[in-house]
mmCIF file of C-alpha atoms in Angstrom:
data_model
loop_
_atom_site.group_PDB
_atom_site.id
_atom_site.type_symbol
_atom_site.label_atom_id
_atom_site.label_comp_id
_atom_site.label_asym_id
_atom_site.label_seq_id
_atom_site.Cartn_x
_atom_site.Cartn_y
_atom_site.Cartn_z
ATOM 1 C CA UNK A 1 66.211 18.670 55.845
ATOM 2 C CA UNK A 2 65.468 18.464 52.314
ATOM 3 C CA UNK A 3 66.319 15.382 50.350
ATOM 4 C CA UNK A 4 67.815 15.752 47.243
ATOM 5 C CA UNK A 5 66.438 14.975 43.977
ATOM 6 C CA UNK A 6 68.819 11.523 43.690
ATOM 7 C CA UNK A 7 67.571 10.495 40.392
ATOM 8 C CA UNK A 8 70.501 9.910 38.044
ATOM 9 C CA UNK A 9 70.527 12.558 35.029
ATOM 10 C CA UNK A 10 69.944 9.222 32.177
ATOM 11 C CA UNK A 11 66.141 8.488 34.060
ATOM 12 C CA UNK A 12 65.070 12.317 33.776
ATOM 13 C CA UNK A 13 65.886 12.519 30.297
ATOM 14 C CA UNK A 14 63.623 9.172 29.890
ATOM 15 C CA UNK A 15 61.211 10.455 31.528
ATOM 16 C CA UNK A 16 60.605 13.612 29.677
ATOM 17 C CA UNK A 17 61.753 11.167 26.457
ATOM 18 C CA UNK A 18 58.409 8.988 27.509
ATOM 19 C CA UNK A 19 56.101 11.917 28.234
ATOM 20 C CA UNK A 20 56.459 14.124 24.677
ATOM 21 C CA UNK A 21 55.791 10.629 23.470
ATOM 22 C CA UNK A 22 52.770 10.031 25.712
ATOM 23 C CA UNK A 23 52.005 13.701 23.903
ATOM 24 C CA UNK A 24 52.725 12.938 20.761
ATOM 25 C CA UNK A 25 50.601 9.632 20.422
ATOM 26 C CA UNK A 26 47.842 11.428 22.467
ATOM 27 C CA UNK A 27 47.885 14.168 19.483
ATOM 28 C CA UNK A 28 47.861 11.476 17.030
ATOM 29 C CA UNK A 29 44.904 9.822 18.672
ATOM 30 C CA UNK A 30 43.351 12.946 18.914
ATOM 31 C CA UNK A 31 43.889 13.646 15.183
ATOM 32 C CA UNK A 32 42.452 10.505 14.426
ATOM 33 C CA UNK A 33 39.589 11.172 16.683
ATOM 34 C CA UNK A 34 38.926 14.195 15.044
ATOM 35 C CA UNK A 35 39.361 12.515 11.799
ATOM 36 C CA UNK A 36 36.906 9.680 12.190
ATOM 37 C CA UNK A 37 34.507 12.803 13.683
ATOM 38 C CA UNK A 38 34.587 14.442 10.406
ATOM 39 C CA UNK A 39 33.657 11.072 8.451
ATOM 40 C CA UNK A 40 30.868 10.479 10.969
ATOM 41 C CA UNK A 41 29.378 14.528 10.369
ATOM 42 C CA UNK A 42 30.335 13.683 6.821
ATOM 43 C CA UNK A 43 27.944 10.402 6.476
ATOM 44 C CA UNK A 44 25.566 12.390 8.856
ATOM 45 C CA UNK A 45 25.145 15.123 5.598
ATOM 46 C CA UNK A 46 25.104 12.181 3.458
ATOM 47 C CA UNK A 47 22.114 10.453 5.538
ATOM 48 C CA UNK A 48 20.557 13.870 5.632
ATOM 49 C CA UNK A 49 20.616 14.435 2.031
ATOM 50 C CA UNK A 50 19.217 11.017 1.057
ATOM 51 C CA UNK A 51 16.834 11.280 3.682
ATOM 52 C CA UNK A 52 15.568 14.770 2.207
ATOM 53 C CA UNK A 53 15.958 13.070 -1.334
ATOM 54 C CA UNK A 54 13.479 10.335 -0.303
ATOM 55 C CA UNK A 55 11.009 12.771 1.205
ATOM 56 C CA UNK A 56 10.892 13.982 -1.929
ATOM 57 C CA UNK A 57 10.600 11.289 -3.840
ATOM 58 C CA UNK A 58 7.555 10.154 -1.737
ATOM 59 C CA UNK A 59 6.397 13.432 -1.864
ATOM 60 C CA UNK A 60 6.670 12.561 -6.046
ATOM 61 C CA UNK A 61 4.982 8.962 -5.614
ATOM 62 C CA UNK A 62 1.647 10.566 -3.465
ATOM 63 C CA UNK A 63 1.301 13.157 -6.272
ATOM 64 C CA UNK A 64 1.474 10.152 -8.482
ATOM 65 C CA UNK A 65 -0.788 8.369 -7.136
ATOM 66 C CA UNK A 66 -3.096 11.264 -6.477
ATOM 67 C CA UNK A 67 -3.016 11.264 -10.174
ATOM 68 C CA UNK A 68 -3.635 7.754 -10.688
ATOM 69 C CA UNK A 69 -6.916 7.064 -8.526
ATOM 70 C CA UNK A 70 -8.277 10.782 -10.480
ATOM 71 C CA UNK A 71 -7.665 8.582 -13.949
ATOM 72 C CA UNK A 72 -9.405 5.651 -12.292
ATOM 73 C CA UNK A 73 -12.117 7.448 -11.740
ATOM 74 C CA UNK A 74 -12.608 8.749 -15.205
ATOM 75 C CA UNK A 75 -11.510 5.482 -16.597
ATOM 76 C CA UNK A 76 -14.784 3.967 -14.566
ATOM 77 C CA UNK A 77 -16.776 7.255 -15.816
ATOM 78 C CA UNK A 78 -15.661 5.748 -19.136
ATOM 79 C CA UNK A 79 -16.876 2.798 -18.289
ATOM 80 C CA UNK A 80 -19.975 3.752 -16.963
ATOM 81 C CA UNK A 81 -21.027 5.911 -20.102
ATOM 82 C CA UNK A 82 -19.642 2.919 -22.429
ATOM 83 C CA UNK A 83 -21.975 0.453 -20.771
ATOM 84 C CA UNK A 84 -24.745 2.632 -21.281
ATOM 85 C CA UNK A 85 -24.015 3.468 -24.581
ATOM 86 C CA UNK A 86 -23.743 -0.079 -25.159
ATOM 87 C CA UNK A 87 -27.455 -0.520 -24.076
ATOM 88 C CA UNK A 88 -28.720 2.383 -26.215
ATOM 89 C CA UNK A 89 -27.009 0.461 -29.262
ATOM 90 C CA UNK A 90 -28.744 -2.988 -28.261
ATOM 91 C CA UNK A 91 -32.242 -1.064 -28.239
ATOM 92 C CA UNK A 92 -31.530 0.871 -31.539
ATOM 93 C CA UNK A 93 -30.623 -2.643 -33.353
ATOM 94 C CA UNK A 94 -33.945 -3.726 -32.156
ATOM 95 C CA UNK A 95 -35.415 -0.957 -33.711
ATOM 96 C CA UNK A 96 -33.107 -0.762 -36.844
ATOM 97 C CA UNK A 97 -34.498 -4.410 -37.141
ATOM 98 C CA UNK A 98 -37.886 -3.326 -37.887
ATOM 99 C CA UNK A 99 -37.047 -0.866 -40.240
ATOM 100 C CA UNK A 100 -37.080 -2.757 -43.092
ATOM 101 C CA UNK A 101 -40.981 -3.832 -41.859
ATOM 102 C CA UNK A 102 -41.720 -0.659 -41.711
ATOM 103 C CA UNK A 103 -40.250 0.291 -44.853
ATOM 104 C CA UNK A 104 -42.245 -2.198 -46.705
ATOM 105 C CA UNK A 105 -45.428 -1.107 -45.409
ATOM 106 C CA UNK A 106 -45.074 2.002 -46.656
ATOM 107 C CA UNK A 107 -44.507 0.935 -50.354
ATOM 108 C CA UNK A 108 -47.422 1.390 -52.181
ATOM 109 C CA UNK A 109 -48.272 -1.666 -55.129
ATOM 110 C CA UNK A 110 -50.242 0.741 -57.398
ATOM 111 C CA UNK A 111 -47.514 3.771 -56.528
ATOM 112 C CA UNK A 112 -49.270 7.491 -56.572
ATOM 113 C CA UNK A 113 -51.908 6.107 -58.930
ATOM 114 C CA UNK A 114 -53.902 5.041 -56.122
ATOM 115 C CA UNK A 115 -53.946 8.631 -54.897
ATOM 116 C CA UNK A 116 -54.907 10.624 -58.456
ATOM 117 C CA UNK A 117 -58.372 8.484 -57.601
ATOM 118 C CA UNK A 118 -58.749 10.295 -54.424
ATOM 119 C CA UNK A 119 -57.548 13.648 -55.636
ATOM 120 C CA UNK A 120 -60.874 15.524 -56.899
ATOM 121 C CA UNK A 121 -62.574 14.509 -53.750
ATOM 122 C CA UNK A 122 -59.560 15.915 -51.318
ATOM 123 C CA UNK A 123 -60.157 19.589 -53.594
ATOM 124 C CA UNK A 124 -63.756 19.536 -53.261
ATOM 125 C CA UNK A 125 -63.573 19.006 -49.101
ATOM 126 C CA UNK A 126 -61.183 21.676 -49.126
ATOM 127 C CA UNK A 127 -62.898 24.030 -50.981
ATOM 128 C CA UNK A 128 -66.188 23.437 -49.086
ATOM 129 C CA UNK A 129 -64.199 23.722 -45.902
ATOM 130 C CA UNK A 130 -62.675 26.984 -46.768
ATOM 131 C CA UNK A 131 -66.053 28.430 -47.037
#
């Protein structure tokens, strides 16, 4: 014998009544599911782009530094030649010093005078040496 479905007519309509709402708030949850899925992909791009945008960036600060120990290099080049140049000027100053010495020995009291006595005999050992 089959039994027959006793269930009053009110408890099947509740029943169907509470499963299209177990649907419905599964679809909702499933919306929102999907919704917080898109914000996650959506920082996910964001986290990728910055992430690229840093890469970059260091990318930029190597080539900047690159740059930076090449004009250290020529700055101590600079240095280097500025050091020595300083040196040459010390020894020149030295020398620049005596000058004046020098210049005074070469002044001559009596001025070309002293040569015109000297000048007859210079011809005559020239003339005997052209011979």
């Amino acid at each position: 014998m089959e039994q027959a479905d006793v269930r009053p007519a009110g408890l099947d309509q509740v029943l169907r009544r509470m499963v299209v709402d177990r649907q419905v708030r599964i679809a909702v949850l499933e919306q929102a599911v999907a919704a917080r899925e898109d914000a996650i992909a959506a920082r996910d791009r964001t986290i990728a782009t910055q992430t690229d945008m840093l890469g970059d960036q260091v990318e930029i600060i190597e080539a900047q530094h690159r740059q930076l120990e090449g004009q250290r290099g020529i700055i101590a080049d600079q240095t280097a030649r500025l050091a020595a140049c300083a040196a040459q000027m010390a020894v020149l100053s030295v020398e620049a010093a005596r000058l004046p010495a020098v210049a005074s020995s070469l002044t001559w009291p009596d001025g070309p005078r002293a040569i015109r006595i000297v000048l007859p005999l210079a011809r005559l050992i020239r003339t005997f040496t052209r011979r």
